[in-house]
Coordinates of N, CA and C in Angstrom, one line a residue:
X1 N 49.9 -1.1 -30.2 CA 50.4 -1.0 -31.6 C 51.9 -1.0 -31.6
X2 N 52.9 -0.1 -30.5 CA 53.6 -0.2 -30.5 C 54.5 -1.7 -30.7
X3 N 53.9 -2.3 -29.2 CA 54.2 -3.5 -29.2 C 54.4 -4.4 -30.0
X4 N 53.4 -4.0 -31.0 CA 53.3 -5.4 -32.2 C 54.4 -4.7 -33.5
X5 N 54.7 -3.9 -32.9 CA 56.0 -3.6 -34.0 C 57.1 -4.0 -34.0
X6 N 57.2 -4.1 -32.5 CA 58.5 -4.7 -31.5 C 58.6 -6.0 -32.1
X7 N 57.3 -6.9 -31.8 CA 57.3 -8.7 -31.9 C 57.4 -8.5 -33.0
X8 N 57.3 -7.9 -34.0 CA 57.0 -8.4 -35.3 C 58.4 -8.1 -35.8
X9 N 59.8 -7.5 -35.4 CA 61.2 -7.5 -35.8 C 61.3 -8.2 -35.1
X10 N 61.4 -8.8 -34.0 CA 62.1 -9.7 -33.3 C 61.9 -11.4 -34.4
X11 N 63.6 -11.4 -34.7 CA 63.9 -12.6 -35.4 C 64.9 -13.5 -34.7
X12 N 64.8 -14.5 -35.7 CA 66.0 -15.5 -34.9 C 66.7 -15.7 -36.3
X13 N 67.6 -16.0 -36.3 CA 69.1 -16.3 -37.4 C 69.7 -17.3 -37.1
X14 N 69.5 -18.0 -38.3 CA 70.3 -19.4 -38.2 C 71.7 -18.9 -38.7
X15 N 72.6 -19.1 -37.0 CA 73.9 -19.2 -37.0 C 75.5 -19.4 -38.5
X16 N 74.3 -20.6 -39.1 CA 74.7 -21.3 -40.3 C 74.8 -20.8 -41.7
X17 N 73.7 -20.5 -42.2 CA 73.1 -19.7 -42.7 C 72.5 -18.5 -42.9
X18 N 72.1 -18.3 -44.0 CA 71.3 -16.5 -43.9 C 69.8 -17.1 -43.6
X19 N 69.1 -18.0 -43.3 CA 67.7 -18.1 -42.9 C 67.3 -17.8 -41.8
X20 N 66.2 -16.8 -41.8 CA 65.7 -16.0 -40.6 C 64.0 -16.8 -40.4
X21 N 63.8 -16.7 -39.0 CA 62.8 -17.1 -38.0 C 62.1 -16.2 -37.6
X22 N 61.0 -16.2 -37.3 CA 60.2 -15.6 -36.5 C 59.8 -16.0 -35.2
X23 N 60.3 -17.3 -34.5 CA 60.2 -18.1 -33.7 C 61.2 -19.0 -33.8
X24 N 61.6 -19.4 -31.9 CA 63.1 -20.0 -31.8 C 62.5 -21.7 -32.6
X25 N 61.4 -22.4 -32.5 CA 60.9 -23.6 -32.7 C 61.0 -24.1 -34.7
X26 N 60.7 -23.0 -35.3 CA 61.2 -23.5 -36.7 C 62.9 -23.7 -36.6
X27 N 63.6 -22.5 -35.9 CA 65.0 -22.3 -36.2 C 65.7 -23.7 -35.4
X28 N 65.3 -24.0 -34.5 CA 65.9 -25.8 -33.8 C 65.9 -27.0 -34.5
X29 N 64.5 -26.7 -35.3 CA 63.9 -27.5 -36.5 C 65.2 -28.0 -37.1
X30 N 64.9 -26.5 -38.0 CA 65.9 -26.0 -39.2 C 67.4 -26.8 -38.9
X31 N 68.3 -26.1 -37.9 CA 69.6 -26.5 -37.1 C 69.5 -28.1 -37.0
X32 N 68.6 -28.8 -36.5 CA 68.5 -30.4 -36.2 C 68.4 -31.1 -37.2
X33 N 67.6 -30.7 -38.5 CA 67.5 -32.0 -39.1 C 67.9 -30.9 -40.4
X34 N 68.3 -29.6 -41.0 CA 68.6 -29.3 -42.6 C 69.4 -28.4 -42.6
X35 N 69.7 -27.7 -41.6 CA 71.0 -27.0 -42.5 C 72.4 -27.7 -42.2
X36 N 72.9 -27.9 -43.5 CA 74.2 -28.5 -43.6 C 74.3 -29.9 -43.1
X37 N 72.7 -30.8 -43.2 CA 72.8 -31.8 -43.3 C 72.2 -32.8 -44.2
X38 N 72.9 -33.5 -44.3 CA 72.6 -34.5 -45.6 C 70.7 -35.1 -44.7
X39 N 70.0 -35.0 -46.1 CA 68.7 -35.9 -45.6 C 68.8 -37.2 -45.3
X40 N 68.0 -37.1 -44.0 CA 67.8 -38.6 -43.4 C 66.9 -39.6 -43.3
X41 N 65.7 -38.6 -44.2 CA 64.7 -39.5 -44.3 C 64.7 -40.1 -45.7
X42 N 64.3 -41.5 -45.9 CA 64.6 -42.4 -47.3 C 63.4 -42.8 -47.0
X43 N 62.6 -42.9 -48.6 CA 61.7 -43.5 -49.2 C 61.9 -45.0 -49.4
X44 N 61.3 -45.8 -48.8 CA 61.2 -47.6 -49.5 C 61.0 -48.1 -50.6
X45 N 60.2 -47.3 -51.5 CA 60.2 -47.5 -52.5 C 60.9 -46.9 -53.6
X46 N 61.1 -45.7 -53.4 CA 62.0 -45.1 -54.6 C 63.0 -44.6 -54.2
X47 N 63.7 -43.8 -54.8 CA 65.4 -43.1 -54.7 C 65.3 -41.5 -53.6
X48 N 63.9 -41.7 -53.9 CA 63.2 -39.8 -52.7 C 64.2 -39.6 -51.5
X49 N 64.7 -38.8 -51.3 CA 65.1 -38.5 -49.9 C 64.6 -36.9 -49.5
X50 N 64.3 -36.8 -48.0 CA 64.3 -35.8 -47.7 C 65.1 -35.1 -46.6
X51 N 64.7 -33.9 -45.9 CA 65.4 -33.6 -44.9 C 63.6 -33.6 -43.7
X52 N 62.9 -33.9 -44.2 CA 62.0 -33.7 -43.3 C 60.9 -34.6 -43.1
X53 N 60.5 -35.5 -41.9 CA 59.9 -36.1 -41.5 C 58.2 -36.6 -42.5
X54 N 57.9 -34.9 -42.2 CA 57.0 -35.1 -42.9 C 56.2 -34.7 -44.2
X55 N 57.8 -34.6 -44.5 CA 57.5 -34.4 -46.2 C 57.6 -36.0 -46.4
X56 N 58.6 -36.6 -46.2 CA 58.5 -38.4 -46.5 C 56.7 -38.8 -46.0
X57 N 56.4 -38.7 -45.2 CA 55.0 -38.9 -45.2 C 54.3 -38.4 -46.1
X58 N 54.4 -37.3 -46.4 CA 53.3 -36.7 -47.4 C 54.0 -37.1 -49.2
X59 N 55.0 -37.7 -49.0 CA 55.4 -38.2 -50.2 C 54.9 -39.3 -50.4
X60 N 54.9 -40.4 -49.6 CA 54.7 -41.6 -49.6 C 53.1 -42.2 -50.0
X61 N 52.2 -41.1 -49.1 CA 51.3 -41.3 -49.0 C 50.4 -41.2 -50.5
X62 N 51.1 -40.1 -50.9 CA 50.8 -39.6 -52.8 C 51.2 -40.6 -53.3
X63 N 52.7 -40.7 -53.1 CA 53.1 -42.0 -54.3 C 52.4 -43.6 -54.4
X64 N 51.9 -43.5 -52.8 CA 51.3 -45.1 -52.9 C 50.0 -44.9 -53.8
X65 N 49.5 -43.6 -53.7 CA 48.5 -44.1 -54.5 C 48.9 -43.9 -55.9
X66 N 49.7 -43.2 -56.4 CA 49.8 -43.2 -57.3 C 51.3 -44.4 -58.1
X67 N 51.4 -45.2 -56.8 CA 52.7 -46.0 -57.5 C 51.9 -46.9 -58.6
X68 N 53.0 -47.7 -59.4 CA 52.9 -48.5 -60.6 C 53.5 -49.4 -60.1
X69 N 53.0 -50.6 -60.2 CA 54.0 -52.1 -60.4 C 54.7 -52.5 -61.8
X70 N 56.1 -52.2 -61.7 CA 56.3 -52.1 -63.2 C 57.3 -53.8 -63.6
X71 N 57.3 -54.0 -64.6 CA 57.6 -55.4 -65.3 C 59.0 -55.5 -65.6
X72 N 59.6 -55.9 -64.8 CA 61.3 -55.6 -64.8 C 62.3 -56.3 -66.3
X73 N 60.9 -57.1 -66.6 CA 61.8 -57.3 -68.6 C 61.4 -56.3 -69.3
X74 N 60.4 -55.8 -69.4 CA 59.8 -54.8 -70.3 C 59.3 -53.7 -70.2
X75 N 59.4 -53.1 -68.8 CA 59.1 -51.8 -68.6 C 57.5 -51.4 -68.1
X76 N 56.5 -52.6 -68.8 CA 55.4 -52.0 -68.6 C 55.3 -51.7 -67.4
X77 N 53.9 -51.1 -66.8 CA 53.6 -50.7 -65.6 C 52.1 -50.7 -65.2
X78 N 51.7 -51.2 -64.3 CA 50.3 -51.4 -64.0 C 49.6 -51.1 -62.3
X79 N 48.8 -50.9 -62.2 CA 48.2 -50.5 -60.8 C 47.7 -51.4 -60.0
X80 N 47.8 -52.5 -60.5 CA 47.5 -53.7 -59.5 C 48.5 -54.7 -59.6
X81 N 48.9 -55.5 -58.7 CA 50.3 -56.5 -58.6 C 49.8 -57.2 -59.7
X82 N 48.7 -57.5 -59.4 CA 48.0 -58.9 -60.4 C 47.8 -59.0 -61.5
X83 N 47.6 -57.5 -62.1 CA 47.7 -57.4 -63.3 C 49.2 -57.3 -64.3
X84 N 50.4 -56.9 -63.0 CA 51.7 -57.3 -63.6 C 51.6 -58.7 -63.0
X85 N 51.2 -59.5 -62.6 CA 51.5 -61.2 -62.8 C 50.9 -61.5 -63.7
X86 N 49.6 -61.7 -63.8 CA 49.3 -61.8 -65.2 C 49.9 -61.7 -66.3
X87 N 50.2 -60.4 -66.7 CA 51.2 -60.0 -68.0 C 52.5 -60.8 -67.9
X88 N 53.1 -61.1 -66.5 CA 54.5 -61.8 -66.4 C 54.1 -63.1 -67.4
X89 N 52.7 -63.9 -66.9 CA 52.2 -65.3 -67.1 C 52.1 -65.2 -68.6
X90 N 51.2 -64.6 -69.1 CA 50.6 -64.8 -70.3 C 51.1 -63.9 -71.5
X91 N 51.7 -62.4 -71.2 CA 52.4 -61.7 -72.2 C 54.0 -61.8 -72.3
X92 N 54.6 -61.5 -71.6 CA 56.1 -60.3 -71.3 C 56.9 -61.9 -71.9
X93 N 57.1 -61.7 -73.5 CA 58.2 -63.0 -73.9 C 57.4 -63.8 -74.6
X94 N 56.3 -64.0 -74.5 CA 55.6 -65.0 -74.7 C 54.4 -64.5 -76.2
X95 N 55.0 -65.6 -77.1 CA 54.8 -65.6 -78.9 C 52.8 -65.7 -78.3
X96 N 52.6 -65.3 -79.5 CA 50.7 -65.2 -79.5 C 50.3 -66.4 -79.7
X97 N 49.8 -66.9 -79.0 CA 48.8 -68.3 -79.2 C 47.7 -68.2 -79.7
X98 N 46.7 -67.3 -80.4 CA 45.6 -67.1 -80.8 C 45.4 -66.3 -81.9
X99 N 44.8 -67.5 -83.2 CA 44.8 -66.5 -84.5 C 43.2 -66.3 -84.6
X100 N 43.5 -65.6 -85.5 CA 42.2 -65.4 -86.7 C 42.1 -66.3 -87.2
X101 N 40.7 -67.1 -87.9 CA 41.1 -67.6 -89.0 C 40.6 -66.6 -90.0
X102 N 40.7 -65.8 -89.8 CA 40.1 -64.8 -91.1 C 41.1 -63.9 -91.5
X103 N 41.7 -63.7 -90.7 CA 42.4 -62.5 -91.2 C 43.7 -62.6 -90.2
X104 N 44.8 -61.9 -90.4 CA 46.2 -62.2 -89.4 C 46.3 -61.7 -88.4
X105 N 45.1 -61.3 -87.7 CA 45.2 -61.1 -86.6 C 45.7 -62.3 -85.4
X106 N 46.9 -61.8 -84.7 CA 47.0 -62.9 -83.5 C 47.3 -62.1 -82.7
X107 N 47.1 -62.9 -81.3 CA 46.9 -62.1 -79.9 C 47.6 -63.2 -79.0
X108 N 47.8 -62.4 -77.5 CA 48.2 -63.5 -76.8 C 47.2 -63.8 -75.5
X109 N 45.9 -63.2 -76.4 CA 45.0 -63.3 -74.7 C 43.4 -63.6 -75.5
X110 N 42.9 -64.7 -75.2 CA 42.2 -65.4 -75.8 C 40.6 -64.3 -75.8
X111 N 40.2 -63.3 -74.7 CA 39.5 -62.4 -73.9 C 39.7 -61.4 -75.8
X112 N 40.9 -60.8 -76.7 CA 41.6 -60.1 -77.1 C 40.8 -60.7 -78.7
X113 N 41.2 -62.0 -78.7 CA 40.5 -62.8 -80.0 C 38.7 -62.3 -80.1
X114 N 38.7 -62.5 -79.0 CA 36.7 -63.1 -78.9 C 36.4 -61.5 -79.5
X115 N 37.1 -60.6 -78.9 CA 36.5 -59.5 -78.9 C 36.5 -58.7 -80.3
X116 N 38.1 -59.4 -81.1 CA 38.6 -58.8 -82.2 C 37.4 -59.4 -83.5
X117 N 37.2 -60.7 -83.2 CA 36.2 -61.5 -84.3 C 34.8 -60.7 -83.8
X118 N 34.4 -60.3 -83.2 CA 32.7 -59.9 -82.7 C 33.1 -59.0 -83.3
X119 N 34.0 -57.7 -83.2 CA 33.5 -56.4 -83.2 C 34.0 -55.9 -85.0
X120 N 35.1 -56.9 -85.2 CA 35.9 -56.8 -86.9 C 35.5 -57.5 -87.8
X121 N 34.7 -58.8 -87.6 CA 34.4 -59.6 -88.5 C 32.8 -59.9 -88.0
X122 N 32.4 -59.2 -87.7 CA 30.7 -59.6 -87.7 C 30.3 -59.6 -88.9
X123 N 30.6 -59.5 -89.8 CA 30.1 -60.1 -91.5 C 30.1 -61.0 -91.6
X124 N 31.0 -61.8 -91.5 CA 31.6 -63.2 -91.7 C 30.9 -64.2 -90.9
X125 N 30.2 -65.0 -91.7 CA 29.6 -66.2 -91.1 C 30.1 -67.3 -90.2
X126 N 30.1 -67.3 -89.0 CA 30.8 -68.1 -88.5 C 30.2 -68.5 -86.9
X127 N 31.1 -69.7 -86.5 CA 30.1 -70.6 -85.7 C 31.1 -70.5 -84.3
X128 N 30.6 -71.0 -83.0 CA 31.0 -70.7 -82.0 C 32.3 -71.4 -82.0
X129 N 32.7 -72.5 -82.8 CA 33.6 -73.6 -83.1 C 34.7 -72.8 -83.6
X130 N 34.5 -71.9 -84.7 CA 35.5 -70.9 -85.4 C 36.1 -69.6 -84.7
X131 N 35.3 -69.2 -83.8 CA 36.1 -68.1 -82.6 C 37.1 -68.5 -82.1
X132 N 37.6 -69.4 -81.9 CA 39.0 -69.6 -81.4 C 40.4 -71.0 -81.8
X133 N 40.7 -69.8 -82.6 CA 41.8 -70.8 -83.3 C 43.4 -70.8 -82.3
X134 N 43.9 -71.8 -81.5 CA 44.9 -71.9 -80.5 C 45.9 -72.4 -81.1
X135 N 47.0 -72.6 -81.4 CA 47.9 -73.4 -82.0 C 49.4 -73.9 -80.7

């Protein structure tokens, strides 16, 4: 019991700072890569820096799954590349090509029409011919 009263004050002190150790292997850590040094580890995808190896790892690994592909005219953001090419193709700038003829609805995604006439205008008599008005 003694003993373990002994090991258990025995610290180590970073020279630099006031941060204390319990072990010389965090405090070499500490000294090599963060106190009173700028972080060296940089993220590829965003502005993240750290001072520690494997915090960029454990950063990266989060953010990839949680990164966005975002649409550099308009801000949107989406989780698949393809679905920001798409929007590049057929939204982001680009006037609506698809009306109603029933009502003012216009869209710029033909998928957007079919759906708006079935589920808003199922009263309305109308033929497979009339679902899609393109101009």
């Amino acid at each position: 019991m003694f003993i373990d009263a002994i090991v258990a004050e025995i610290t180590y002190n970073c020279p630099r700072c006031a941060r204390i150790y319990r072990s010389k292997r965090p405090l070499n850590r500490h000294l090599k890569y963060e106190c009173g040094i700028d972080p060296q580890f940089f993220c590829p995808y965003c502005p993240f820096k750290t001072k520690r190896k494997t915090s960029l790892k454990t950063h990266i690994d989060l953010s990839v799954f949680y990164r966005r592909h975002q649409c550099d005219a308009c801000g949107k953001s989406y989780k698949n590349k393809c679905h920001l090419n798409s929007h590049k193709r057929h939204e982001c700038g680009v006037e609506p090509k698809f009306f109603c003829p029933h009502c003012p609805y216009k869209t710029k995604r033909e998928t957007a029409l079919k759906t708006h006439q079935l589920l808003k205008l199922s009263d309305v008599d109308f033929n497979q011919e009339t679902l899609l008005v393109s101009e």
